[in-house]
CSV table of C-alpha atoms in Angstrom, one decimal:
chain,number,residue,atom,x,y,z
A,21,MET,CA,46.3,2.2,11.0
A,22,GLY,CA,46.9,5.9,10.7
A,23,ASP,CA,50.2,7.6,11.6
A,24,LEU,CA,50.5,8.4,15.3
A,25,THR,CA,50.9,12.2,15.1
A,26,CYS,CA,52.7,13.7,18.1
A,27,VAL,CA,50.7,16.1,20.2
A,28,SER,CA,51.9,19.6,19.4
A,29,GLN,CA,50.7,23.0,20.5
A,30,MET,CA,47.6,23.1,22.6
A,31,SER,CA,45.1,25.8,23.3
A,32,GLU,CA,45.6,27.3,26.8
A,33,SER,CA,41.8,27.5,27.4
A,34,THR,CA,40.5,24.0,28.0
A,35,PRO,CA,37.2,22.8,29.5
A,36,THR,CA,37.0,21.5,33.0
A,37,VAL,CA,35.3,18.3,34.1
A,38,SER,CA,33.6,17.5,37.3
A,39,VAL,CA,35.0,14.4,39.0
A,40,SER,CA,34.0,12.5,42.1
A,41,SER,CA,36.2,13.0,45.2
A,42,ASN,CA,35.7,9.4,46.2
A,43,SER,CA,37.1,7.8,43.0
A,44,SER,CA,40.9,7.9,43.2
A,45,ALA,CA,41.2,5.7,40.1
A,46,MET,CA,39.3,8.3,38.1
A,47,MET,CA,41.5,11.2,39.2
A,48,ASP,CA,44.6,9.0,38.5
A,49,SER,CA,43.5,8.7,34.9
A,50,LEU,CA,43.5,12.5,34.6
A,51,SER,CA,46.9,13.1,36.1
A,52,ALA,CA,49.8,13.7,33.7
A,53,ASN,CA,52.0,11.3,35.7
A,54,ASN,CA,49.2,9.3,37.4
A,55,GLY,CA,49.7,11.3,40.6
A,56,GLU,CA,47.1,12.6,43.0
A,57,LEU,CA,45.0,15.6,42.3
A,58,SER,CA,43.5,17.7,45.0
A,59,SER,CA,40.9,19.6,43.0
A,60,LYS,CA,37.5,18.2,42.0
A,61,ARG,CA,37.7,20.0,38.7
A,62,VAL,CA,40.5,19.3,36.3
A,63,ASN,CA,41.5,20.5,32.8
A,64,ILE,CA,40.9,18.2,29.9
A,65,ASP,CA,43.1,18.8,26.9
A,66,TYR,CA,41.8,16.0,24.6
A,67,PHE,CA,38.9,13.8,23.8
A,68,LEU,CA,39.8,10.3,22.8
A,69,VAL,CA,36.9,9.2,20.6
A,70,VAL,CA,36.3,5.5,20.3
A,71,ASP,CA,33.6,3.5,18.5
A,72,PHE,CA,34.1,-0.3,18.5
A,73,GLU,CA,32.5,-2.7,16.0
A,74,ALA,CA,32.0,-6.3,17.3
A,75,THR,CA,30.8,-9.6,16.1
A,76,CYS,CA,27.0,-9.8,15.9
A,77,ASP,CA,24.3,-12.0,14.4
A,78,ASP,CA,20.5,-11.9,14.1
A,79,SER,CA,20.2,-15.3,15.7
A,80,PRO,CA,19.0,-15.7,19.4
A,81,GLU,CA,21.8,-18.2,19.9
A,82,GLN,CA,24.6,-15.8,18.9
A,83,ALA,CA,27.9,-16.2,20.7
A,84,SER,CA,29.4,-13.6,23.1
A,85,GLN,CA,30.4,-10.5,21.2
A,86,GLU,CA,34.1,-9.8,20.5
A,87,ILE,CA,35.6,-6.5,19.2
A,88,ILE,CA,36.7,-6.8,15.6
A,89,GLU,CA,37.4,-3.1,14.8
A,90,PHE,CA,39.3,-1.0,17.4
A,91,PRO,CA,39.5,2.6,16.1
A,92,TRP,CA,40.2,5.9,17.9
A,93,VAL,CA,40.6,9.5,17.1
A,94,LEU,CA,42.3,12.1,19.3
A,95,VAL,CA,40.6,15.5,19.3
A,96,ASP,CA,41.5,18.9,20.7
A,97,SER,CA,38.8,19.5,23.4
A,98,GLN,CA,38.7,23.2,22.7
A,99,THR,CA,38.4,23.3,18.9
A,100,GLY,CA,37.2,19.8,18.1
A,101,SER,CA,40.0,19.4,15.6
A,102,GLU,CA,41.4,15.9,14.9
A,103,ILE,CA,45.0,15.5,16.0
A,104,SER,CA,45.7,11.8,15.5
A,105,PHE,CA,43.9,8.5,14.7
A,106,SER,CA,44.2,4.8,14.5
A,107,GLN,CA,42.2,1.9,13.0
A,108,ARG,CA,43.1,-1.6,14.0
A,109,TYR,CA,41.2,-4.8,13.3
A,110,CYS,CA,41.1,-7.6,15.9
A,111,LYS,CA,40.8,-11.3,15.2
A,112,PRO,CA,38.0,-12.9,17.3
A,113,GLU,CA,38.9,-16.0,19.3
A,114,LYS,CA,35.5,-17.6,19.6
A,115,ALA,CA,32.7,-15.6,17.8
A,116,PRO,CA,32.4,-16.0,14.1
A,117,ILE,CA,32.0,-13.2,11.6
A,118,THR,CA,28.6,-14.0,10.1
A,119,ALA,CA,27.0,-12.8,6.9
A,120,PHE,CA,24.8,-10.6,9.1
A,121,CYS,CA,27.9,-9.1,10.8
A,122,THR,CA,29.5,-8.4,7.5
A,123,GLU,CA,26.4,-6.7,6.1
A,124,PHE,CA,26.1,-4.6,9.3
A,125,THR,CA,29.8,-3.6,9.8
A,126,GLY,CA,31.3,-4.1,6.4
A,127,ILE,CA,34.0,-6.4,8.0
A,128,THR,CA,34.6,-9.8,6.4
A,129,PRO,CA,36.4,-12.8,7.9
A,130,LYS,CA,39.3,-12.2,5.5
A,131,MET,CA,39.9,-8.7,6.8
A,132,VAL,CA,40.6,-10.0,10.3
A,133,GLU,CA,42.4,-13.2,9.2
A,134,ASP,CA,45.9,-11.9,10.0
A,135,ALA,CA,44.8,-9.3,12.5
A,136,GLY,CA,46.2,-9.0,16.0
A,137,THR,CA,44.4,-9.4,19.3
A,138,LEU,CA,42.4,-7.1,21.5
A,139,ARG,CA,45.3,-7.1,24.0
A,140,GLU,CA,47.7,-5.8,21.3
A,141,ALA,CA,45.3,-3.1,20.3
A,142,LEU,CA,44.9,-2.0,23.9
A,143,ASP,CA,48.6,-2.1,24.6
A,144,GLU,CA,49.3,0.0,21.4
A,145,LEU,CA,46.9,2.7,22.5
A,146,ASP,CA,48.2,2.7,26.0
A,147,THR,CA,51.7,3.3,24.7
A,148,PHE,CA,50.5,6.2,22.7
A,149,ILE,CA,48.7,7.6,25.7
A,150,GLN,CA,51.7,7.3,27.9
A,151,ASN,CA,54.1,8.8,25.4
A,152,GLU,CA,52.1,11.4,23.6
A,153,ILE,CA,49.7,12.6,26.4
A,154,TYR,CA,50.9,11.9,29.9
A,155,LYS,CA,54.5,12.5,29.2
A,156,GLN,CA,53.6,15.8,27.5
A,157,GLY,CA,51.8,16.9,30.7
A,158,LYS,CA,48.4,16.7,29.0
A,159,THR,CA,45.1,15.1,30.0
A,160,PHE,CA,42.2,13.4,28.2
A,161,CYS,CA,38.9,11.8,28.6
A,162,ILE,CA,37.3,9.2,26.4
A,163,LEU,CA,34.2,10.2,24.3
A,164,THR,CA,31.8,7.6,22.9
A,165,HIS,CA,28.3,7.5,21.4
A,166,GLY,CA,26.4,5.8,24.2
A,167,ASN,CA,27.5,3.4,27.0
A,168,TRP,CA,27.7,0.2,25.0
A,169,ASP,CA,31.4,0.5,23.9
A,170,LEU,CA,32.9,0.8,27.4
A,171,GLU,CA,30.4,-0.4,29.9
A,172,TYR,CA,29.4,-3.6,28.1
A,173,CYS,CA,31.4,-4.5,25.0
A,174,LEU,CA,35.0,-3.8,26.2
A,175,ARG,CA,34.4,-4.4,29.9
A,176,LEU,CA,32.9,-7.9,29.5
A,177,GLU,CA,35.3,-9.0,26.8
A,178,ALA,CA,38.2,-7.9,28.9
A,179,ARG,CA,36.8,-9.8,31.9
A,180,ASP,CA,36.3,-12.9,29.7
A,181,LYS,CA,39.9,-12.7,28.4
A,182,GLN,CA,41.4,-11.7,31.8
A,183,LEU,CA,42.7,-8.4,30.5
A,184,THR,CA,43.3,-5.6,33.0
A,185,LEU,CA,42.1,-2.3,31.8
A,186,PRO,CA,43.7,1.0,32.9
A,187,PRO,CA,41.5,3.3,35.0
A,188,TYR,CA,40.9,5.7,32.1
A,189,TRP,CA,38.6,3.1,30.5
A,190,SER,CA,36.0,3.6,33.4
A,191,ARG,CA,35.3,7.3,32.6
A,192,TYR,CA,33.8,8.8,29.5
A,193,PHE,CA,31.6,11.5,28.0
A,194,ASP,CA,28.5,10.2,26.4
A,195,LEU,CA,27.8,12.2,23.2
A,196,ARG,CA,24.0,11.5,23.6
A,197,ILE,CA,23.9,13.3,26.9
A,198,GLU,CA,25.8,16.3,25.5
A,199,PHE,CA,23.5,16.4,22.5
A,200,LEU,CA,20.4,16.4,24.7
A,201,LYS,CA,21.8,19.4,26.6
A,202,TRP,CA,21.9,21.2,23.3
A,203,CYS,CA,18.4,20.1,22.4
A,204,ALA,CA,17.2,21.5,25.7
A,205,HIS,CA,18.9,24.8,25.0
A,206,VAL,CA,17.4,25.2,21.6
A,207,LYS,CA,14.1,23.8,22.7
A,208,SER,CA,14.2,20.9,20.2
A,209,SER,CA,11.5,18.3,20.7
A,210,THR,CA,13.7,15.5,19.2
A,211,ILE,CA,14.0,12.3,21.1
A,212,SER,CA,16.3,10.4,18.7
A,213,THR,CA,20.0,10.3,19.6
A,214,SER,CA,21.2,8.2,16.7
A,215,LEU,CA,24.3,9.5,14.9
A,216,LYS,CA,22.2,10.1,11.8
A,217,SER,CA,19.6,12.2,13.7
A,218,MET,CA,22.2,14.2,15.6
A,219,ALA,CA,24.2,14.9,12.4
A,220,HIS,CA,21.0,16.0,10.6
A,221,LEU,CA,19.9,18.4,13.4
A,222,LEU,CA,23.4,19.9,13.8
A,223,GLN,CA,23.8,20.1,10.0
A,224,VAL,CA,27.0,18.1,9.8
A,225,PRO,CA,27.6,15.2,7.3
A,226,LEU,CA,27.8,11.6,8.2
A,227,GLU,CA,31.3,10.4,7.5
A,228,GLY,CA,31.8,7.4,5.2
A,229,ARG,CA,29.9,4.2,6.0
A,230,LEU,CA,27.6,4.0,9.0
A,231,HIS,CA,28.9,1.2,11.4
A,232,CYS,CA,32.4,1.5,10.1
A,233,GLY,CA,34.1,2.2,13.4
A,234,LEU,CA,36.6,4.8,12.2
A,235,ASP,CA,33.9,6.6,10.1
A,236,ASP,CA,31.6,6.7,13.0
A,237,CYS,CA,34.4,8.1,15.2
A,238,ARG,CA,34.8,10.9,12.7
A,239,THR,CA,31.1,11.6,12.6
A,240,ILE,CA,31.3,11.8,16.4
A,241,VAL,CA,34.1,14.3,16.0
A,242,SER,CA,32.0,16.4,13.6
A,243,ILE,CA,29.1,16.4,16.0
A,244,THR,CA,31.4,17.3,18.9
A,245,LYS,CA,32.9,20.2,16.9
A,246,ALA,CA,29.4,21.5,16.2
A,247,LEU,CA,28.4,21.3,19.9
A,248,LEU,CA,31.6,23.0,21.1
A,249,GLN,CA,30.5,26.1,19.1
A,250,HIS,CA,27.7,26.4,21.7
A,251,LYS,CA,30.0,25.9,24.8
A,252,GLU,CA,29.7,29.6,25.8
A,253,ALA,CA,25.9,29.6,25.7
A,254,ILE,CA,25.7,26.1,27.3
A,255,PRO,CA,28.4,25.9,30.0
A,256,SER,CA,27.3,22.4,31.1
A,257,LEU,CA,28.5,21.0,27.7
A,258,PHE,CA,31.3,18.4,28.3
A,259,SER,CA,31.5,19.4,31.9
A,260,GLU,CA,30.5,16.2,33.7
A,261,CYS,CA,31.6,12.7,32.6
A,262,VAL,CA,30.2,9.3,33.4
A,263,ASP,CA,32.2,7.3,35.9
A,264,PHE,CA,30.8,3.7,36.0
A,265,ALA,CA,33.7,2.5,38.2
A,266,ALA,CA,32.6,5.0,40.9
A,267,GLU,CA,29.0,3.9,40.4
A,268,ARG,CA,29.9,0.3,40.9
A,269,GLU,CA,32.0,1.1,44.0
A,270,MET,CA,29.0,3.0,45.6
A,271,PHE,CA,26.7,0.1,44.6
A,272,GLU,CA,28.8,-2.4,46.4
A,273,ARG,CA,29.5,-0.2,49.4
A,274,ASN,CA,25.8,0.4,49.9
A,275,GLU,CA,24.9,-3.2,49.2
A,276,GLU,CA,22.2,-2.2,46.8
A,277,ARG,CA,19.8,-4.7,45.2
A,278,VAL,CA,18.4,-2.8,42.3
A,279,LEU,CA,19.7,-2.8,38.7
A,280,SER,CA,18.4,-0.8,35.8
A,281,ALA,CA,18.0,-2.7,32.5
A,282,ARG,CA,18.0,-0.9,29.2
A,283,GLY,CA,17.2,-2.2,25.7
A,284,ILE,CA,14.1,-4.1,26.8
A,285,PRO,CA,12.0,-5.0,23.7
A,286,TYR,CA,8.9,-2.7,23.7
A,287,SER,CA,6.6,-5.7,23.6
A,288,CYS,CA,7.8,-7.0,26.9
A,289,THR,CA,5.6,-6.7,30.0
A,290,GLU,CA,6.8,-6.5,33.6
A,291,GLN,CA,5.9,-10.2,34.0
A,292,ASP,CA,8.0,-11.1,30.9
A,293,ILE,CA,11.0,-9.2,32.4
A,294,GLN,CA,10.6,-10.9,35.8
A,295,GLN,CA,10.4,-14.3,34.3
A,296,TYR,CA,13.5,-13.6,32.2
A,297,PHE,CA,15.7,-12.6,35.1
A,298,SER,CA,14.2,-15.2,37.4
A,299,LYS,CA,15.8,-18.0,35.3
A,300,GLN,CA,19.0,-17.3,37.2
A,301,PHE,CA,18.2,-15.2,40.2
A,302,GLN,CA,15.4,-14.6,42.7
A,303,ILE,CA,13.6,-11.4,41.8
A,304,GLU,CA,11.4,-9.5,44.2
A,305,SER,CA,9.8,-7.0,41.7
A,306,VAL,CA,10.1,-5.3,38.4
A,307,HIS,CA,9.0,-1.8,37.3
A,308,LEU,CA,8.7,-1.1,33.6
A,309,CYS,CA,9.4,2.6,32.7
A,310,LEU,CA,6.8,4.3,30.6
A,311,MET,CA,7.0,7.2,28.3
A,312,ASP,CA,4.7,10.1,28.7
A,313,ASP,CA,2.2,8.6,26.3
A,314,GLY,CA,2.0,5.4,28.2
A,315,ARG,CA,4.2,3.3,25.9
A,316,SER,CA,7.2,1.3,27.1
A,317,ALA,CA,10.4,3.2,27.2
A,318,GLY,CA,12.4,0.1,26.8
A,319,ASN,CA,13.9,0.4,30.3
A,320,ALA,CA,13.1,-1.3,33.6
A,321,TYR,CA,14.2,-1.5,37.2
A,322,VAL,CA,14.8,-5.0,38.6
A,323,VAL,CA,14.8,-5.6,42.4
A,324,PHE,CA,16.9,-8.7,43.3
A,325,HIS,CA,16.4,-10.7,46.5
A,326,THR,CA,19.9,-10.2,47.7
A,327,HIS,CA,22.8,-7.8,46.9
A,328,ALA,CA,25.0,-10.8,46.0
A,329,ASP,CA,22.5,-11.7,43.2
A,330,ALA,CA,22.3,-8.2,41.9
A,331,SER,CA,26.1,-7.9,41.9
A,332,ALA,CA,26.5,-11.2,40.1
A,333,ALA,CA,23.9,-10.1,37.5
A,334,LEU,CA,26.0,-7.0,36.7
A,335,ASP,CA,28.7,-9.3,35.4
A,336,ASN,CA,26.5,-11.4,33.2
A,337,ARG,CA,25.7,-11.0,29.5
A,338,TRP,CA,22.0,-10.6,29.1
A,339,MET,CA,20.2,-11.2,25.8
A,340,ILE,CA,16.5,-11.3,24.9
A,341,GLY,CA,16.4,-13.0,21.5
A,342,SER,CA,19.1,-11.2,19.5
A,343,ARG,CA,18.8,-8.1,21.6
A,344,SER,CA,21.5,-7.2,24.0
A,345,ILE,CA,20.2,-6.0,27.4
A,346,HIS,CA,22.4,-3.5,29.2
A,347,VAL,CA,22.2,-3.7,33.0
A,348,ARG,CA,23.9,-1.2,35.3
A,349,PRO,CA,23.9,-0.3,39.1
A,350,SER,CA,20.9,1.5,40.5
A,351,ALA,CA,19.5,2.0,44.0
A,352,LEU,CA,16.2,1.4,45.8
A,353,HIS,CA,15.4,5.1,46.0
A,354,GLU,CA,15.7,5.4,42.2
A,355,TYR,CA,13.4,2.5,41.8
A,356,ASN,CA,10.8,4.0,44.3
A,357,ILE,CA,11.0,7.4,42.6
A,358,GLU,CA,10.4,6.0,39.2
A,359,ARG,CA,7.6,3.7,40.5
A,360,ILE,CA,5.6,6.5,41.9
A,361,ARG,CA,6.4,9.1,39.2
A,362,PRO,CA,3.2,9.8,37.3
A,363,THR,CA,3.5,9.9,33.6
A,364,ARG,CA,2.2,12.9,31.7
A,365,ARG,CA,-0.5,10.5,30.3
A,366,ALA,CA,-1.6,9.5,33.8
A,367,ILE,CA,-1.9,13.2,34.9
A,368,GLU,CA,-3.8,14.0,31.7
A,369,LEU,CA,-6.1,11.1,32.2
A,370,ALA,CA,-6.9,12.1,35.8
A,371,GLU,CA,-7.7,15.6,34.6
A,372,TYR,CA,-9.7,14.3,31.7
A,373,ALA,CA,-11.8,12.1,34.1
A,374,THR,CA,-12.4,15.1,36.4
A,375,ARG,CA,-13.8,17.3,33.6
A,376,LYS,CA,-15.7,14.3,32.0
A,377,GLY,CA,-14.0,14.8,28.6
A,378,THR,CA,-15.5,13.5,25.4
A,379,VAL,CA,-12.9,14.4,22.8
A,380,VAL,CA,-10.0,12.0,21.9
A,381,LYS,CA,-7.0,12.6,19.6
A,382,LEU,CA,-5.7,9.7,17.4
A,383,LYS,CA,-2.1,9.7,16.3
A,384,GLY,CA,-0.4,7.5,13.8
A,385,LEU,CA,-3.2,7.1,11.3
A,386,PRO,CA,-2.5,6.4,7.6
A,387,TRP,CA,-2.4,9.7,5.8
A,388,LYS,CA,-4.8,8.5,3.1
A,389,PHE,CA,-7.6,7.7,5.6
A,390,SER,CA,-10.8,9.7,5.3
A,391,VAL,CA,-13.1,10.6,8.3
A,392,THR,CA,-15.5,7.9,7.2
A,393,GLN,CA,-12.7,5.3,7.3
A,394,ILE,CA,-11.6,6.5,10.7
A,395,ALA,CA,-15.1,6.2,12.1
A,396,GLY,CA,-15.5,2.8,10.5
A,397,CYS,CA,-12.3,1.4,12.2
A,398,LEU,CA,-13.5,2.7,15.5
A,399,SER,CA,-16.9,1.0,15.0
A,400,ASN,CA,-15.1,-2.4,15.1
A,401,TYR,CA,-14.9,-2.1,18.9
A,402,ASP,CA,-17.7,-2.3,21.5
A,403,ILE,CA,-18.0,1.5,21.5
A,404,ASN,CA,-20.7,3.8,20.3
A,405,SER,CA,-19.7,5.6,17.1
A,406,PRO,CA,-18.2,9.1,17.4
A,407,VAL,CA,-20.6,12.0,16.7
A,408,SER,CA,-17.8,13.9,14.9
A,409,VAL,CA,-14.4,13.2,13.3
A,410,ALA,CA,-12.0,15.9,12.1
A,411,ILE,CA,-8.7,15.3,10.4
A,412,ILE,CA,-5.8,17.5,11.6
A,413,ARG,CA,-3.9,19.0,8.7
A,414,ASP,CA,-0.5,20.6,8.4
A,415,GLU,CA,0.3,24.1,7.2
A,416,LEU,CA,0.0,23.0,3.6
A,417,SER,CA,-3.5,21.5,4.3
A,418,ARG,CA,-2.1,17.9,4.0
A,419,PRO,CA,-3.3,15.2,6.4
A,420,SER,CA,-0.9,15.0,9.3
A,421,GLY,CA,-1.7,11.4,10.4
A,422,SER,CA,-3.7,12.7,13.4
A,423,ALA,CA,-7.4,13.2,13.9
A,424,VAL,CA,-9.8,14.4,16.6
A,425,VAL,CA,-13.0,12.4,17.4
A,426,GLN,CA,-15.8,13.4,19.7
A,427,TYR,CA,-18.2,11.0,21.5
A,428,SER,CA,-21.6,11.7,23.0
A,429,SER,CA,-20.5,10.3,26.4
A,430,HIS,CA,-17.4,10.4,28.6
A,431,GLU,CA,-17.6,6.7,29.1
A,432,ASP,CA,-17.2,6.0,25.3
A,433,ALA,CA,-14.3,8.4,25.1
A,434,MET,CA,-12.6,6.6,28.0
A,435,LYS,CA,-13.0,3.2,26.3
A,436,VAL,CA,-11.1,4.6,23.3
A,437,LEU,CA,-8.4,6.0,25.6
A,438,GLU,CA,-8.0,2.5,27.1
A,439,LEU,CA,-7.2,1.2,23.6
A,440,ASN,CA,-4.0,3.3,23.5
A,441,ARG,CA,-1.4,1.5,21.3
A,442,GLN,CA,-3.9,-1.5,21.1
A,443,LEU,CA,-6.0,0.1,18.4
A,444,ASN,CA,-4.6,-1.3,15.1
A,445,ILE,CA,-5.2,0.2,11.7
A,446,GLU,CA,-3.5,-1.3,8.7
A,447,GLY,CA,-0.7,-2.7,10.9
A,448,ARG,CA,-0.2,0.6,12.7
A,449,SER,CA,-0.5,0.9,16.5
A,450,ILE,CA,-2.6,4.0,17.0
A,451,SER,CA,-2.0,6.3,20.1
A,452,THR,CA,-5.2,7.6,21.7
A,453,LEU,CA,-4.7,10.8,23.7
A,454,PRO,CA,-7.0,13.0,25.9
A,455,SER,CA,-8.1,16.1,24.0
A,456,HIS,CA,-10.6,18.9,24.3
A,457,GLU,CA,-13.2,20.9,22.4
A,458,ASP,CA,-10.7,23.6,21.5
A,459,GLU,CA,-8.6,21.2,19.5
A,460,LEU,CA,-11.6,19.8,17.8
A,461,LEU,CA,-12.8,23.3,16.8
A,462,ARG,CA,-9.3,24.1,15.4
A,463,ALA,CA,-9.4,20.9,13.4
A,464,LEU,CA,-13.0,21.7,12.2
A,465,ALA,CA,-11.8,25.1,11.0
A,466,GLN,CA,-9.0,23.7,8.8
A,467,THR,CA,-10.6,20.7,7.3
A,468,VAL,CA,-13.8,19.2,6.0
A,469,THR,CA,-15.5,17.2,8.6
A,470,THR,CA,-18.1,14.5,8.4
A,471,LYS,CA,-20.9,14.2,10.9
A,472,VAL,CA,-21.3,10.6,11.7
A,473,HIS,CA,-24.8,9.4,12.5
A,474,HIS,CA,-25.0,8.4,16.2
A,475,HIS,CA,-26.0,4.8,16.9
A,476,HIS,CA,-25.3,2.4,19.8
A,477,HIS,CA,-23.2,-0.7,19.7
A,478,PRO,CA,-22.6,-1.1,16.0
A,479,GLN,CA,-22.4,-4.9,16.3
A,480,HIS,CA,-26.2,-4.7,17.0
A,481,HIS,CA,-26.7,-2.9,13.8
A,482,SER,CA,-25.1,-5.2,11.3
A,483,SER,CA,-27.1,-5.4,8.1
A,484,SER,CA,-28.9,-8.7,7.3
A,485,SER,CA,-31.0,-10.0,4.5
A,486,SER,CA,-34.6,-10.3,5.1
A,487,SER,CA,-36.6,-13.0,3.5
A,488,SER,CA,-40.2,-12.6,2.6
């Protein structure tokens, strides 16, 4: 554990955070002496960065997860500078540290053999908060990478071990959300919010070993420091925190029956999800969220028969195989909005059908594939061969993994579009997207194209030996 450095001089200019007026517990956690605050906006002096490591395994029968590394880093919210840190290991009471866990986290059974308990780690941190933050008249908010650490890992383990968590554990900044605000500002098209991707885009180094809790905390600090440099241009950065206690309170008060489930395997269908949750509760319906290209987003909305069932499901641990499923409160209006929201693909397909399009874009192709090979793969389906194939190349004239194909009829083009993500080439799932003649012409202008002889239903044209 690092030395607990006393909080010294603070910057007078500190960011403000929006808080909900109907969550007194949340405002209590921001008060220097746990007193009432009248304002909805309060000053935050520090971020308390946490990134837990827990027992894990690649087996579907893995035990409930327990925290085995409990690190934190206190950071000045104005400058992003580290002020203090601690790293403490916790000895699990039930879950073993498997070989998979050691490979993933770097933590061995010997490292936790003489370690203390989660309760002791929580108490030690609380003592620091009381003495070095609250008694100094300062405020703080927890900062994590994602919602797993607080909303699932710590909350469920504390419940199982009958530990009472102070109110400040129910509020946090999610670094992923703040990073996406920056992405929107700089118009980045990235969709990855992994620590590695964020560090790369913000040009900051990854600290130490990935999945070492303390090292990951310091990577979060580096990313935060880089984001804070854009605070003036992006005022919304670190201005609104997540308050899952307030969300749960509203969920119970309104007797909602809908939960959102995240981390769903991409291969799961709505029927799979309904069958999974129906093992314990009566489910009315499920809506699987889709990305703009029509693929599963890994999230779903689940409508339970009663509020009591939905509330009980919130306190369960959910696993599909070795994958942890994160459920959180939602509402019927959110479910309805998502259910009727057309994806970009649905809008594009409707427009494509109206104009009777005949050009389709293929994404995810092997770079080595020629136009002849692409046409040959498409001929394996009950679709007429394309009349033209053009490989899209990058600025260095290298194949980009995408191609444009044109069919003689709209009907054949629609059949290819219906194969989206079902078209398999050398183990790759190929995306099929509506395109247009302009994209085909651009591809033709930058690459050599091959005209493919038009014939109908290639299965009727298989070569055969003739005997005399």
